[in-house]
Short mmCIF file of C-alpha atoms in Angstrom, two decimals:
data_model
loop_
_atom_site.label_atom_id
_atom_site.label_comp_id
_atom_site.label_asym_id
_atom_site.label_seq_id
_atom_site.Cartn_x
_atom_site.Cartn_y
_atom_site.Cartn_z
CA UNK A 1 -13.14 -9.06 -22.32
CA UNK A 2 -10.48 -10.32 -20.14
CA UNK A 3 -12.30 -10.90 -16.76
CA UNK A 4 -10.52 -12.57 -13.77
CA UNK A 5 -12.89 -13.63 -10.89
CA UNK A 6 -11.73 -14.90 -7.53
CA UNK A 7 -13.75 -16.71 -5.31
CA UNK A 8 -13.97 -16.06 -2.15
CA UNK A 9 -14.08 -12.10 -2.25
CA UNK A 10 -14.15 -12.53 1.30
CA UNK A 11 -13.24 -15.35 4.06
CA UNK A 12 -13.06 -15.89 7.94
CA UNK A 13 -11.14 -19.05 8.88
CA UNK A 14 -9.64 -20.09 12.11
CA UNK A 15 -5.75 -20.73 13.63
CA UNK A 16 -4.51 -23.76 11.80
CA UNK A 17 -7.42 -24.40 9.26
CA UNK A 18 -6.58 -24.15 5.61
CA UNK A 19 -8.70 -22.01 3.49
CA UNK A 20 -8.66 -22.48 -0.34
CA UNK A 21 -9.00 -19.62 -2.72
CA UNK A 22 -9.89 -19.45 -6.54
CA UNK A 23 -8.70 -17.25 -10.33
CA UNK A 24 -10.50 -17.80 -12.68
CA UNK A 25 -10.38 -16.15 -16.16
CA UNK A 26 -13.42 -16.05 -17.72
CA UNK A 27 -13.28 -15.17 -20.94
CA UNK A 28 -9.76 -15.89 -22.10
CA UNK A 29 -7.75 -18.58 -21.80
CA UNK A 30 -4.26 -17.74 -18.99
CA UNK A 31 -1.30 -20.25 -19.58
CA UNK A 32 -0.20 -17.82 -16.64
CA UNK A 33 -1.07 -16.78 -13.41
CA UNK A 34 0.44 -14.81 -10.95
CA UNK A 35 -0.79 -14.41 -6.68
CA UNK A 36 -0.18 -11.06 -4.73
CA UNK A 37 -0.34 -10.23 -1.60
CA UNK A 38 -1.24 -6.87 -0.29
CA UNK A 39 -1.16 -5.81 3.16
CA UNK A 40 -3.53 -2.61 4.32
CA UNK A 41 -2.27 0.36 2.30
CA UNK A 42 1.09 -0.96 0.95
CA UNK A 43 2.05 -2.63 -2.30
CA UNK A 44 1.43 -5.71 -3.98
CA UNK A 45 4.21 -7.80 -3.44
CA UNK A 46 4.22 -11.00 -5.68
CA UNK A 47 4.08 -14.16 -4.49
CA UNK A 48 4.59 -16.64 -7.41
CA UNK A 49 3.73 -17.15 -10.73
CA UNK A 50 1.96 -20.54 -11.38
CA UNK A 51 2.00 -21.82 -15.03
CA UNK A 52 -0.65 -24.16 -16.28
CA UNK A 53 0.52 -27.84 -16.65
CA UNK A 54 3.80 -27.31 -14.14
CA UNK A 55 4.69 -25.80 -10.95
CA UNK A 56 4.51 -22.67 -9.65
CA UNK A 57 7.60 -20.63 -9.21
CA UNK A 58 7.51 -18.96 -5.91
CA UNK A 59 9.57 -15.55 -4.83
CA UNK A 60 12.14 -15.40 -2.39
CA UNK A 61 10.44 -15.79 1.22
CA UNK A 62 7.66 -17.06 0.17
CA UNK A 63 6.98 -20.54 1.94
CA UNK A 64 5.98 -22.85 -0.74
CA UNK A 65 4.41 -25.62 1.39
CA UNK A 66 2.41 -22.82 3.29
CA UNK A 67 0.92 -21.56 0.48
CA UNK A 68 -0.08 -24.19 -2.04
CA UNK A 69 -0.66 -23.25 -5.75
CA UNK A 70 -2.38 -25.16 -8.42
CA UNK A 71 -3.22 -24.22 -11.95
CA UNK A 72 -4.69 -27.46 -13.37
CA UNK A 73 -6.40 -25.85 -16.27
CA UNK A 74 -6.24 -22.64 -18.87
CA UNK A 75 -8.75 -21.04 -16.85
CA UNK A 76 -8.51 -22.01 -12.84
CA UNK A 77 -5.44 -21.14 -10.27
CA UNK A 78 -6.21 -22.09 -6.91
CA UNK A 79 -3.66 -20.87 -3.94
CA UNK A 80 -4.27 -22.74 -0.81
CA UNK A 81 -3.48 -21.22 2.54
CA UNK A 82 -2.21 -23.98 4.82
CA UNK A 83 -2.46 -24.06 8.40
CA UNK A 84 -3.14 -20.43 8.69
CA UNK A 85 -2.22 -18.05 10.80
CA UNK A 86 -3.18 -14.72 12.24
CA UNK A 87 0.00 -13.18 10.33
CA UNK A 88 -1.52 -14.78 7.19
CA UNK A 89 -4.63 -12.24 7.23
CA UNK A 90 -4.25 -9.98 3.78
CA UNK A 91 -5.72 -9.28 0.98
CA UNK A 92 -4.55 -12.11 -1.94
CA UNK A 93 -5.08 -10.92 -5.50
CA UNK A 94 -4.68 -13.02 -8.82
CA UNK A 95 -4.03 -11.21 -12.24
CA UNK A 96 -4.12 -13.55 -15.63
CA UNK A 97 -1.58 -13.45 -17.79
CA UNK A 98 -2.99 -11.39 -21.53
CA UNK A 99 -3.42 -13.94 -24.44
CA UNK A 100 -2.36 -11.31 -27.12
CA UNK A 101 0.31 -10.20 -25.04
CA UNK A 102 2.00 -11.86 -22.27
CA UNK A 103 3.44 -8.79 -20.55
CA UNK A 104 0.07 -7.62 -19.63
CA UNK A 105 -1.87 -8.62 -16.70
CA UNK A 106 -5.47 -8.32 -15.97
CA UNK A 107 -6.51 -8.35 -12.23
CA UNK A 108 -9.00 -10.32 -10.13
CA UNK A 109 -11.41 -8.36 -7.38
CA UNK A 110 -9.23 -9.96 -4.29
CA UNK A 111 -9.61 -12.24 -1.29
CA UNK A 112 -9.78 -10.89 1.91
CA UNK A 113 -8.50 -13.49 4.20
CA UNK A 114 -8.76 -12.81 8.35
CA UNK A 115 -7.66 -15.45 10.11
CA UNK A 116 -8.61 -15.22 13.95
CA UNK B 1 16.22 -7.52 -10.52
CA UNK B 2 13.94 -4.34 -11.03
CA UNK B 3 12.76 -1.80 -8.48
CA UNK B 4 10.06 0.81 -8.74
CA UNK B 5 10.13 3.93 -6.72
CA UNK B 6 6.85 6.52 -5.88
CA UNK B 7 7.94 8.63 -4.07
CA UNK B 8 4.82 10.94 -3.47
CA UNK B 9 3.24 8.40 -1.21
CA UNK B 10 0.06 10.72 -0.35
CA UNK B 11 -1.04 13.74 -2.34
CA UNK B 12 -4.17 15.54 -1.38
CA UNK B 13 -5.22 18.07 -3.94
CA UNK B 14 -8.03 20.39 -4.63
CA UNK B 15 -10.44 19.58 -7.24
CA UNK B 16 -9.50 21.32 -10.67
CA UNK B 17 -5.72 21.15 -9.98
CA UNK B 18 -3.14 19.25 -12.16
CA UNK B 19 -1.56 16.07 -11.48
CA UNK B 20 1.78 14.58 -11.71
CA UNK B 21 2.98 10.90 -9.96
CA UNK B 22 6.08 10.44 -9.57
CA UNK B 23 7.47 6.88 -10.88
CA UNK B 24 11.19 5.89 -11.58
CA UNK B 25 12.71 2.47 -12.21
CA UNK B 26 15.98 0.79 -12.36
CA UNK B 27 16.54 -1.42 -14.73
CA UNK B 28 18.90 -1.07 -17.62
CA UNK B 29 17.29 -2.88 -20.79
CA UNK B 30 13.98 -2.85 -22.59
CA UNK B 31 10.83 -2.01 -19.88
CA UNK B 32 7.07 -2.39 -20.04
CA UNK B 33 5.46 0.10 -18.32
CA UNK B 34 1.98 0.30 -16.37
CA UNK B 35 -0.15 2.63 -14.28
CA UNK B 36 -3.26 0.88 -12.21
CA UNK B 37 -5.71 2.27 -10.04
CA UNK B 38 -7.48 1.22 -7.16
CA UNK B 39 -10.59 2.42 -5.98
CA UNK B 40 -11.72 2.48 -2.32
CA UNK B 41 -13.12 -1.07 -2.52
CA UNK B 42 -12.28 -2.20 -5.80
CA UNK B 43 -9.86 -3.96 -7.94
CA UNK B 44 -7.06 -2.65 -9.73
CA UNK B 45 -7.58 -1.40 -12.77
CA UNK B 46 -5.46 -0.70 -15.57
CA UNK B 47 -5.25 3.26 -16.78
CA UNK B 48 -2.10 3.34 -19.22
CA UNK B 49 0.61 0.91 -20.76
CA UNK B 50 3.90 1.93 -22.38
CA UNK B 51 5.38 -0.71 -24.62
CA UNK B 52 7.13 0.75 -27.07
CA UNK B 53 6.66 3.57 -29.82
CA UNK B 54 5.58 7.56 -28.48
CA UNK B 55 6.87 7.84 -25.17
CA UNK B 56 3.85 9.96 -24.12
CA UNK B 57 1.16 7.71 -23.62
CA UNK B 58 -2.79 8.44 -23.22
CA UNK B 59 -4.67 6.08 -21.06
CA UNK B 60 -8.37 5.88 -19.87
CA UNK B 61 -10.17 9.16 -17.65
CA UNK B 62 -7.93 11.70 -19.12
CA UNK B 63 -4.76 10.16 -18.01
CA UNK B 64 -1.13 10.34 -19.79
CA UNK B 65 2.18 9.51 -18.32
CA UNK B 66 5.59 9.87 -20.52
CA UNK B 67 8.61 7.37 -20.30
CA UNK B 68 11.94 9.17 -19.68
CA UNK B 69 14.24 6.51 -20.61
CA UNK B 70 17.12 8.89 -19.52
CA UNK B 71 16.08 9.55 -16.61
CA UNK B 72 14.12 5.89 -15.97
CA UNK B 73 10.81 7.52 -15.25
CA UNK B 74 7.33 7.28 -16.37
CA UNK B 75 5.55 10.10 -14.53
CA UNK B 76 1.70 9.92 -14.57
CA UNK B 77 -0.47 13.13 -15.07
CA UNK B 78 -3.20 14.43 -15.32
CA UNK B 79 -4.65 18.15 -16.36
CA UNK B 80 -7.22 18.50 -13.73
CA UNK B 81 -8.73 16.63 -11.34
CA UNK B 82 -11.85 15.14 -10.12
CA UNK B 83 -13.27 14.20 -6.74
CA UNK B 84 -14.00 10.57 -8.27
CA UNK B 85 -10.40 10.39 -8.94
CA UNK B 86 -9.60 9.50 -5.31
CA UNK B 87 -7.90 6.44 -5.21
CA UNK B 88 -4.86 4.95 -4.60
CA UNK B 89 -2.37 4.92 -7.83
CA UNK B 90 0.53 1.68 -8.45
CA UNK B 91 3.25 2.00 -10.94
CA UNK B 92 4.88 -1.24 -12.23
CA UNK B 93 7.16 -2.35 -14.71
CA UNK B 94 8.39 -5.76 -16.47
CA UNK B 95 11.34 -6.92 -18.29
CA UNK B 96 11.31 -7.81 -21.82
CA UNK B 97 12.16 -11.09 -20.85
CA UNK B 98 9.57 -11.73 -18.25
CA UNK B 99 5.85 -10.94 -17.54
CA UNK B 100 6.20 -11.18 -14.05
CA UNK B 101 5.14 -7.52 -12.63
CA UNK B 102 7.02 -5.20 -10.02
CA UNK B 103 4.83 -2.87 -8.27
CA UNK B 104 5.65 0.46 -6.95
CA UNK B 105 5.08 1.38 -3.54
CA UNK B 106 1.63 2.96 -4.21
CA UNK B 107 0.41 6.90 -4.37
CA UNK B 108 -2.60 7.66 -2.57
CA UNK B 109 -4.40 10.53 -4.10
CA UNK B 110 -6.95 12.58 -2.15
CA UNK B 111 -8.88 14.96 -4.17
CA UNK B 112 -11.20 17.57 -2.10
CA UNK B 113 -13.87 19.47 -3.02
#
């Protein structure tokens, strides 16, 4: 149980093209969902936390028109990457929030977004 | 808000050897504690949670890590060693009050033959 998908695992987009990416959970149902970034062997550093039904609270530094997040149902957060750039090439991962307990987070395979 | 330190950030090893990861937090009330993995190539994966109860805490592929609270740690180990266990290792922690998570700076393990 608890399975988070993402879709694209892996994408190739051009300068100032927008490339959409989706979290799915597929066997539970997330009222929360949180994006990461990760950049090539460092941390993840959180981006926001997107709750079904509202919007998505984003962290400090993180441009919220840039990076577009929608959770429209229990089971689907999309985070759109607007007008990318080359500095916007990273790996984006999505964890779901647990049903039985909200402190726990279960992880999605990652996107691996170049942007040339 | 929270921070989580690692401060091993690469630890090579010899198969057979014991393992300890360093993790300390700061953060003075009630902590969740997590240790993931990530495989070359692979998601994270979750080895160990500490929520509340014993402070030493077993977790999946012969794992443990014990929460400190004195001393704000929650140190992963592990006896001995296996080549498969290559991988890099994240610490994180969240509040009581929110689920959001705050990842350590990462530990990348390299065990040899």
């Amino acid at each position: 149980g608890a399975v988070v998908s993402q879709h694209p695992s892996r994408v190739i987009c051009k300068s100032g093209t927008s490339v959409k990416i989706e979290c799915r959970s597929l066997d539970f149902q997330a009222t929360t969902m949180f994006w990461y970034r990760q950049f090539p062997k460092q941390s993840l550093m959180l981006m926001a936390t997107s709750n079904e039904g509202s919007k998505a609270t984003y962290e400090q530094g993180v441009e919220k028109d840039k990076f577009l997040i929608n959770h429209a149902s229990l089971t689907l957060s999309t985070l759109t990457v607007t007008s990318a750039h080359p500095e916007d090439s990273s790996f984006y991962i999505c964890s779901a929030g647990g049903q039985e307990n909200r402190y726990e987070q279960y992880f999605g395979p990652g996107t691996r977004l170049t942007v040339t | 808000a929270q921070s989580v330190s690692q401060h091993n950030h690469h630890v090579i090893l010899s198969e057979a050897a014991s393992l300890e990861l360093g993790c300390n937090y700061s953060y003075g009330g009630t902590v969740n504690l997590f240790w993931y993995v990530q495989y070359p190539g692979q998601h994270l994966q979750l080895l160990l949670k500490y929520f509340s109860g014993d402070p030493l805490v077993k977790g999946i592929k012969g794992f443990e890590a014990e929460f400190i609270k004195s001393k704000f740690s929650f140190n992963l180990r592990k006896p001995s060693v296996q080549w498969s266990d290559t991988a890099e290792y994240f610490c994180a922690v969240n509040t009581g009050t929110a689920s959001k998570l705050t990842f350590g700076t990462g530990t990348r393990l390299q065990v040899t033959l």
